[in-house]
Short mmCIF file of C-alpha atoms in Angstrom, two decimals:
data_model
loop_
_atom_site.label_atom_id
_atom_site.label_comp_id
_atom_site.label_asym_id
_atom_site.label_seq_id
_atom_site.Cartn_x
_atom_site.Cartn_y
_atom_site.Cartn_z
CA MET A 1 -36.61 -13.09 -25.84
CA GLY A 2 -37.88 -16.62 -25.73
CA LYS A 3 -37.01 -20.08 -24.62
CA CYS A 4 -33.49 -21.29 -24.92
CA PRO A 5 -33.34 -23.18 -28.25
CA ASN A 6 -30.94 -25.84 -27.11
CA ARG A 7 -32.67 -26.60 -23.84
CA LYS A 8 -32.68 -30.27 -22.94
CA VAL A 9 -34.03 -30.11 -19.41
CA LYS A 10 -37.73 -29.58 -18.91
CA LYS A 11 -37.34 -26.49 -16.80
CA ARG A 12 -38.68 -23.11 -17.74
CA ARG A 13 -35.40 -21.25 -17.82
CA TYR A 14 -33.90 -18.87 -20.30
CA SER A 15 -30.47 -19.16 -21.82
CA HIS A 16 -27.61 -18.15 -19.57
CA LYS A 17 -26.81 -15.47 -22.13
CA THR A 18 -30.18 -13.82 -21.57
CA ALA A 19 -29.51 -13.80 -17.86
CA ARG A 20 -26.15 -12.17 -18.45
CA LEU A 21 -27.46 -9.61 -20.93
CA ALA A 22 -27.70 -6.90 -18.30
CA LYS A 23 -24.04 -7.35 -17.57
CA PHE A 24 -23.06 -6.68 -21.17
CA LEU A 25 -25.28 -3.63 -21.45
CA ARG A 26 -24.09 -2.07 -18.25
CA LYS A 27 -21.78 0.90 -18.65
CA GLY A 28 -18.20 0.72 -17.46
CA ASP A 29 -16.92 2.78 -14.55
CA ASP A 30 -15.09 5.28 -16.74
CA ALA A 31 -18.13 5.82 -18.97
CA VAL A 32 -20.32 6.54 -15.93
CA TYR A 33 -17.67 8.88 -14.55
CA ASP A 34 -17.49 10.83 -17.82
CA GLU A 35 -21.28 11.02 -17.93
CA LEU A 36 -21.38 12.44 -14.42
CA GLN A 37 -18.76 15.05 -15.24
CA ARG A 38 -20.71 16.03 -18.33
CA SER A 39 -24.16 16.11 -16.75
CA ASP A 40 -23.19 18.91 -14.36
CA SER A 41 -23.35 21.43 -17.20
CA ALA A 42 -26.15 20.15 -19.44
CA LYS A 43 -29.15 18.19 -18.19
CA ASN A 44 -31.63 17.04 -20.79
CA PRO A 45 -34.86 15.13 -20.09
CA LEU A 46 -34.69 11.35 -20.34
CA PRO A 47 -36.10 9.97 -23.61
CA PHE A 48 -39.14 7.67 -23.50
CA ASP A 49 -38.19 4.06 -24.11
CA GLU A 50 -40.88 1.42 -23.77
CA ASP A 51 -38.34 -1.40 -23.50
CA LEU A 52 -36.91 -0.04 -20.29
CA PRO A 53 -38.55 -0.28 -16.87
CA GLY A 54 -40.78 2.72 -16.14
CA MET A 55 -40.43 3.95 -19.73
CA GLY A 56 -36.83 4.84 -18.93
CA GLN A 57 -37.90 7.81 -16.84
CA TYR A 58 -36.46 6.81 -13.46
CA TYR A 59 -32.74 6.47 -13.86
CA CYS A 60 -29.82 6.36 -11.47
CA LEU A 61 -26.79 7.95 -13.12
CA HIS A 62 -24.25 6.56 -10.68
CA CYS A 63 -25.34 2.93 -10.87
CA ASP A 64 -26.57 3.01 -14.49
CA ARG A 65 -29.94 1.48 -13.59
CA TYR A 66 -33.54 2.12 -14.61
CA PHE A 67 -36.40 1.81 -12.16
CA ALA A 68 -40.08 1.10 -12.56
CA HIS A 69 -41.27 3.97 -10.38
CA GLU A 70 -40.04 7.06 -8.63
CA SER A 71 -40.58 5.49 -5.20
CA VAL A 72 -38.46 2.48 -6.18
CA ARG A 73 -35.70 4.77 -7.34
CA ASP A 74 -35.82 6.78 -4.14
CA GLU A 75 -35.62 3.52 -2.20
CA HIS A 76 -32.53 2.68 -4.25
CA PHE A 77 -30.93 6.00 -3.36
CA LYS A 78 -31.08 4.98 0.28
CA THR A 79 -29.24 1.69 -0.23
CA LYS A 80 -25.68 1.02 0.87
CA ARG A 81 -24.72 -0.11 -2.61
CA HIS A 82 -25.76 3.20 -4.15
CA LYS A 83 -24.01 5.27 -1.49
CA LYS A 84 -20.83 3.28 -1.99
CA ARG A 85 -21.05 3.84 -5.69
CA VAL A 86 -21.57 7.59 -5.27
CA LYS A 87 -18.51 7.76 -3.04
CA GLU A 88 -16.49 5.88 -5.65
CA MET A 89 -17.62 8.24 -8.39
CA MET A 90 -16.74 11.31 -6.33
CA GLY A 91 -13.14 10.09 -6.10
CA PRO A 92 -10.34 10.33 -8.65
CA LYS A 93 -10.84 9.55 -12.33
CA PRO A 94 -10.94 5.82 -13.14
CA HIS A 95 -7.82 4.23 -14.62
CA THR A 96 -7.54 4.50 -18.41
CA GLN A 97 -5.21 3.26 -21.12
CA LEU A 98 -3.51 6.68 -21.11
CA ASP A 99 -2.70 6.28 -17.40
CA ALA A 100 -1.26 2.86 -18.14
CA ASP A 101 0.91 4.30 -20.94
CA LEU A 102 2.17 7.14 -18.75
CA ALA A 103 2.97 4.72 -15.93
CA ALA A 104 4.96 2.59 -18.39
CA GLY A 105 7.28 5.53 -19.04
CA MET A 106 5.72 6.86 -22.22
CA GLY A 107 5.14 10.53 -23.00
CA MET A 108 1.84 12.08 -23.97
CA PRO A 109 0.62 11.01 -27.43
CA ASP A 110 2.06 13.03 -30.28
CA ASN A 111 -0.48 14.00 -32.89
CA GLY A 112 1.89 16.16 -34.91
CA PRO A 113 1.32 19.76 -35.97
CA LYS A 114 -2.26 20.91 -36.61
CA LEU A 115 -3.20 20.48 -40.26
CA MET A 116 -6.07 22.95 -40.35
CA PRO A 117 -5.45 26.51 -39.15
CA VAL A 118 -7.97 27.46 -36.49
CA MET B 1 5.06 -2.84 -35.46
CA ARG B 2 3.37 -1.04 -32.63
CA LEU B 3 4.21 -2.12 -29.11
CA GLU B 4 1.20 -1.56 -26.93
CA LYS B 5 1.07 -1.29 -23.17
CA CYS B 6 -1.02 -3.55 -20.99
CA TRP B 7 -4.07 -1.78 -19.56
CA PHE B 8 -3.61 -3.30 -16.14
CA CYS B 9 0.11 -3.63 -15.43
CA SER B 10 1.57 -1.27 -18.09
CA SER B 11 4.04 -3.84 -19.39
CA THR B 12 4.79 -4.00 -23.10
CA VAL B 13 2.52 -6.23 -25.21
CA TYR B 14 4.31 -7.60 -28.25
CA PRO B 15 2.37 -8.63 -31.35
CA GLY B 16 0.82 -12.06 -30.96
CA HIS B 17 0.86 -11.89 -27.17
CA GLY B 18 -1.89 -11.30 -24.66
CA ILE B 19 -5.56 -10.69 -25.25
CA GLN B 20 -7.64 -7.71 -26.26
CA PHE B 21 -11.11 -6.81 -25.09
CA VAL B 22 -13.27 -4.36 -27.04
CA ARG B 23 -16.14 -3.01 -25.00
CA ASN B 24 -19.47 -2.25 -26.66
CA ASP B 25 -18.60 1.46 -26.69
CA ALA B 26 -15.54 0.62 -28.87
CA LYS B 27 -12.99 1.19 -26.09
CA ILE B 28 -10.03 -1.16 -26.37
CA PHE B 29 -8.46 -2.88 -23.37
CA ARG B 30 -5.23 -4.77 -23.97
CA PHE B 31 -3.80 -7.28 -21.53
CA CYS B 32 -0.33 -8.78 -21.54
CA ARG B 33 -1.35 -12.09 -19.95
CA SER B 34 -4.29 -13.89 -18.42
CA LYS B 35 -3.28 -12.63 -14.96
CA CYS B 36 -4.00 -9.05 -15.97
CA HIS B 37 -7.16 -10.04 -17.86
CA LYS B 38 -8.52 -11.88 -14.83
CA ASN B 39 -7.75 -8.95 -12.56
CA PHE B 40 -9.62 -6.68 -14.95
CA LYS B 41 -12.62 -9.02 -14.99
CA MET B 42 -12.60 -8.95 -11.20
CA LYS B 43 -12.95 -5.16 -11.53
CA ARG B 44 -9.77 -4.51 -9.59
CA ASN B 45 -8.30 -1.04 -9.67
CA PRO B 46 -4.70 -1.08 -10.97
CA ARG B 47 -3.93 1.86 -8.70
CA LYS B 48 -4.67 -0.31 -5.68
CA VAL B 49 -2.86 -3.47 -6.82
CA LYS B 50 0.72 -3.34 -5.59
CA TRP B 51 2.50 -5.09 -8.46
CA THR B 52 1.29 -2.77 -11.22
CA LYS B 53 3.27 0.15 -12.61
CA ALA B 54 0.37 2.50 -11.89
CA TYR B 55 0.59 1.72 -8.17
CA ARG B 56 4.36 2.03 -8.08
CA ARG B 57 4.27 5.37 -9.82
CA LEU B 58 1.54 6.72 -7.60
CA HIS B 59 3.32 5.75 -4.39
CA GLY B 60 6.75 7.04 -5.35
CA LYS B 61 8.35 3.62 -5.75
CA ASP B 62 9.51 4.31 -9.30
CA MET B 63 11.04 7.34 -10.92
CA THR B 64 8.18 9.57 -12.15
CA GLN B 65 9.58 12.70 -13.70
CA ASP B 66 12.44 12.27 -16.10
CA SER B 67 13.42 13.61 -19.50
CA THR B 68 14.02 10.07 -20.78
CA PHE B 69 10.28 9.41 -20.64
CA GLU B 70 9.65 11.94 -23.37
CA PHE B 71 11.06 9.80 -26.17
CA GLU B 72 8.78 6.80 -26.22
CA ARG B 73 5.30 7.95 -27.13
CA LYS B 74 2.39 7.12 -29.35
CA ARG B 75 2.90 8.99 -32.61
CA ASN B 76 -0.33 9.25 -34.52
CA ARG B 77 1.22 11.15 -37.42
CA PRO B 78 3.34 8.85 -39.61
CA GLU B 79 6.90 9.98 -40.17
CA ARG B 80 8.31 10.12 -43.70
CA TYR B 81 11.12 7.59 -44.05
CA ASP B 82 14.59 9.08 -43.89
CA ARG B 83 17.57 6.76 -43.82
CA ASN B 84 19.75 9.04 -41.75
CA LEU B 85 17.01 9.70 -39.24
CA ALA B 86 16.29 6.00 -38.83
CA GLU B 87 19.98 5.28 -38.25
CA ASN B 88 20.33 8.05 -35.71
CA THR B 89 17.19 6.95 -33.90
CA LEU B 90 18.45 3.39 -33.58
CA LYS B 91 21.71 4.69 -32.14
CA ALA B 92 19.90 7.03 -29.76
CA ILE B 93 17.63 4.26 -28.42
CA LYS B 94 20.61 2.41 -26.97
CA LYS B 95 22.07 5.54 -25.43
CA ILE B 96 18.80 6.72 -23.92
CA ASP B 97 18.08 3.28 -22.53
CA LYS B 98 21.45 3.25 -20.80
CA ILE B 99 20.85 6.66 -19.27
CA ARG B 100 17.39 5.69 -18.08
CA VAL B 101 18.64 2.52 -16.41
CA ALA B 102 21.39 4.48 -14.65
CA ARG B 103 18.91 7.06 -13.41
CA GLU B 104 16.51 4.41 -12.23
CA GLU B 105 19.31 2.77 -10.30
CA ARG B 106 20.18 6.07 -8.69
CA HIS B 107 16.55 6.66 -7.80
CA HIS B 108 16.36 3.25 -6.16
CA LYS B 109 19.57 3.89 -4.26
CA LEU B 110 18.28 7.21 -2.97
CA ARG B 111 14.98 5.62 -2.00
CA MET B 112 16.73 2.86 -0.07
CA LYS B 113 18.97 5.34 1.75
CA GLY B 114 18.69 4.92 5.50
CA LYS B 115 16.88 1.60 5.13
CA LYS B 116 19.67 -0.45 6.69
CA ALA B 117 20.01 1.88 9.68
CA LYS B 118 16.24 1.75 10.17
CA GLU B 119 16.20 -2.04 10.05
CA GLN B 120 19.03 -2.26 12.55
CA LYS B 121 17.28 0.13 14.87
CA GLU B 122 14.09 -1.95 14.71
CA ALA B 123 16.06 -5.13 15.34
CA ALA B 124 17.72 -3.54 18.38
CA ILE B 125 14.32 -2.57 19.78
CA GLU B 126 12.96 -6.06 19.21
CA LEU B 127 15.97 -7.56 20.93
CA GLU B 128 15.55 -5.27 23.89
CA GLN B 129 11.87 -6.07 24.24
CA GLY B 130 12.20 -9.80 23.75
CA ILE B 131 15.50 -10.56 25.51
CA HIS B 132 13.65 -12.36 28.32
CA LEU B 133 12.62 -15.06 25.81
CA VAL B 134 16.23 -16.00 25.10
CA LYS B 135 17.95 -18.43 27.45
CA ALA B 136 21.69 -18.69 27.81
CA PRO B 137 23.17 -22.12 26.87
CA SER B 138 24.36 -22.68 30.43
CA VAL B 139 20.81 -22.31 31.76
CA LEU B 140 19.55 -24.87 29.22
CA ALA B 141 22.13 -27.36 30.44
CA GLN B 142 21.08 -26.88 34.08
CA ASP B 143 17.30 -26.84 33.71
CA GLN B 144 15.98 -29.95 31.94
CA SER B 145 12.43 -28.60 31.64
CA LEU B 146 13.49 -26.06 29.01
CA THR B 147 14.69 -28.66 26.50
CA LEU B 148 12.72 -31.42 24.84
CA PRO B 149 13.05 -34.77 26.61
CA LYS B 150 15.03 -37.46 24.82
CA ILE B 151 12.84 -40.38 23.77
CA LYS B 152 14.23 -43.74 22.78
CA VAL B 153 12.61 -45.22 19.68
CA LYS B 154 12.76 -48.89 18.78
CA VAL B 155 14.43 -49.21 15.40
CA GLN B 156 14.00 -52.97 15.12
CA ALA B 157 10.22 -52.80 14.61
CA GLN B 158 10.57 -50.29 11.83
CA ALA B 159 13.07 -52.44 9.98
CA GLU B 160 10.68 -55.39 10.04
CA GLU B 161 7.93 -53.28 8.56
CA ASN B 162 10.16 -52.24 5.71
CA GLN B 163 10.89 -55.86 4.92
CA ALA B 164 7.22 -56.64 4.81
CA MET B 165 6.65 -53.85 2.32
CA GLU B 166 9.34 -55.15 0.04
CA GLU B 167 7.83 -58.58 -0.05
#
């Protein structure tokens, strides 16, 4: 990360793309939902990543956010935004392309007979 | 030619139409028009937006369970070309479509059953509750305060103004 190369104004600001980077890296609702469903069975320790805040050790699954310290994360758990998100993730499965296809009057996808005997 | 369905509104997306968004986990989102794309970007839930098929299905507005829905589906195994089969399929498409439209019409008719009676009942209640607001024509003629007063407007002045504009 550095200065914006095509910066004309003498202001110390980064490119708008850098500012929006977090948005692109954030997981979608359905991905988070799947992760939550999966994590109930198998929980593995978070890997160390020096690029992430707090070495990537303090993570909120629901909001897909990393925190610098445990206390900060616990503070986040108390926020309205987090609680709203948890409620949302406890609800029904997010809309997918399959739901859209079924709503359009299509049947379930047909993959044909199994090629390899199980 | 594969006809895809819009992620948001479930309408058919023909080749060369709409826009496609591939998320960084390789999930594909197809949209039939900018309206659906914008709604997606606003993070709206299609199940909560009334004009989408997903909403209509969920709330019993459209027919949900029918044998005609079993024909159109994504077939991931290619079919070996057979002239007779292709001909029969083309014939069947028309027939199935006709049946589906008829059934949908029947579903709509059944859904709308009792709607007119309900509307009339509501109108009768409204009339009963608000009858004091309605004045008989004879009362209007007697009491001048209920009608708007008649005001005389000078037309001559207006005509002069118009002339000035023309000049």
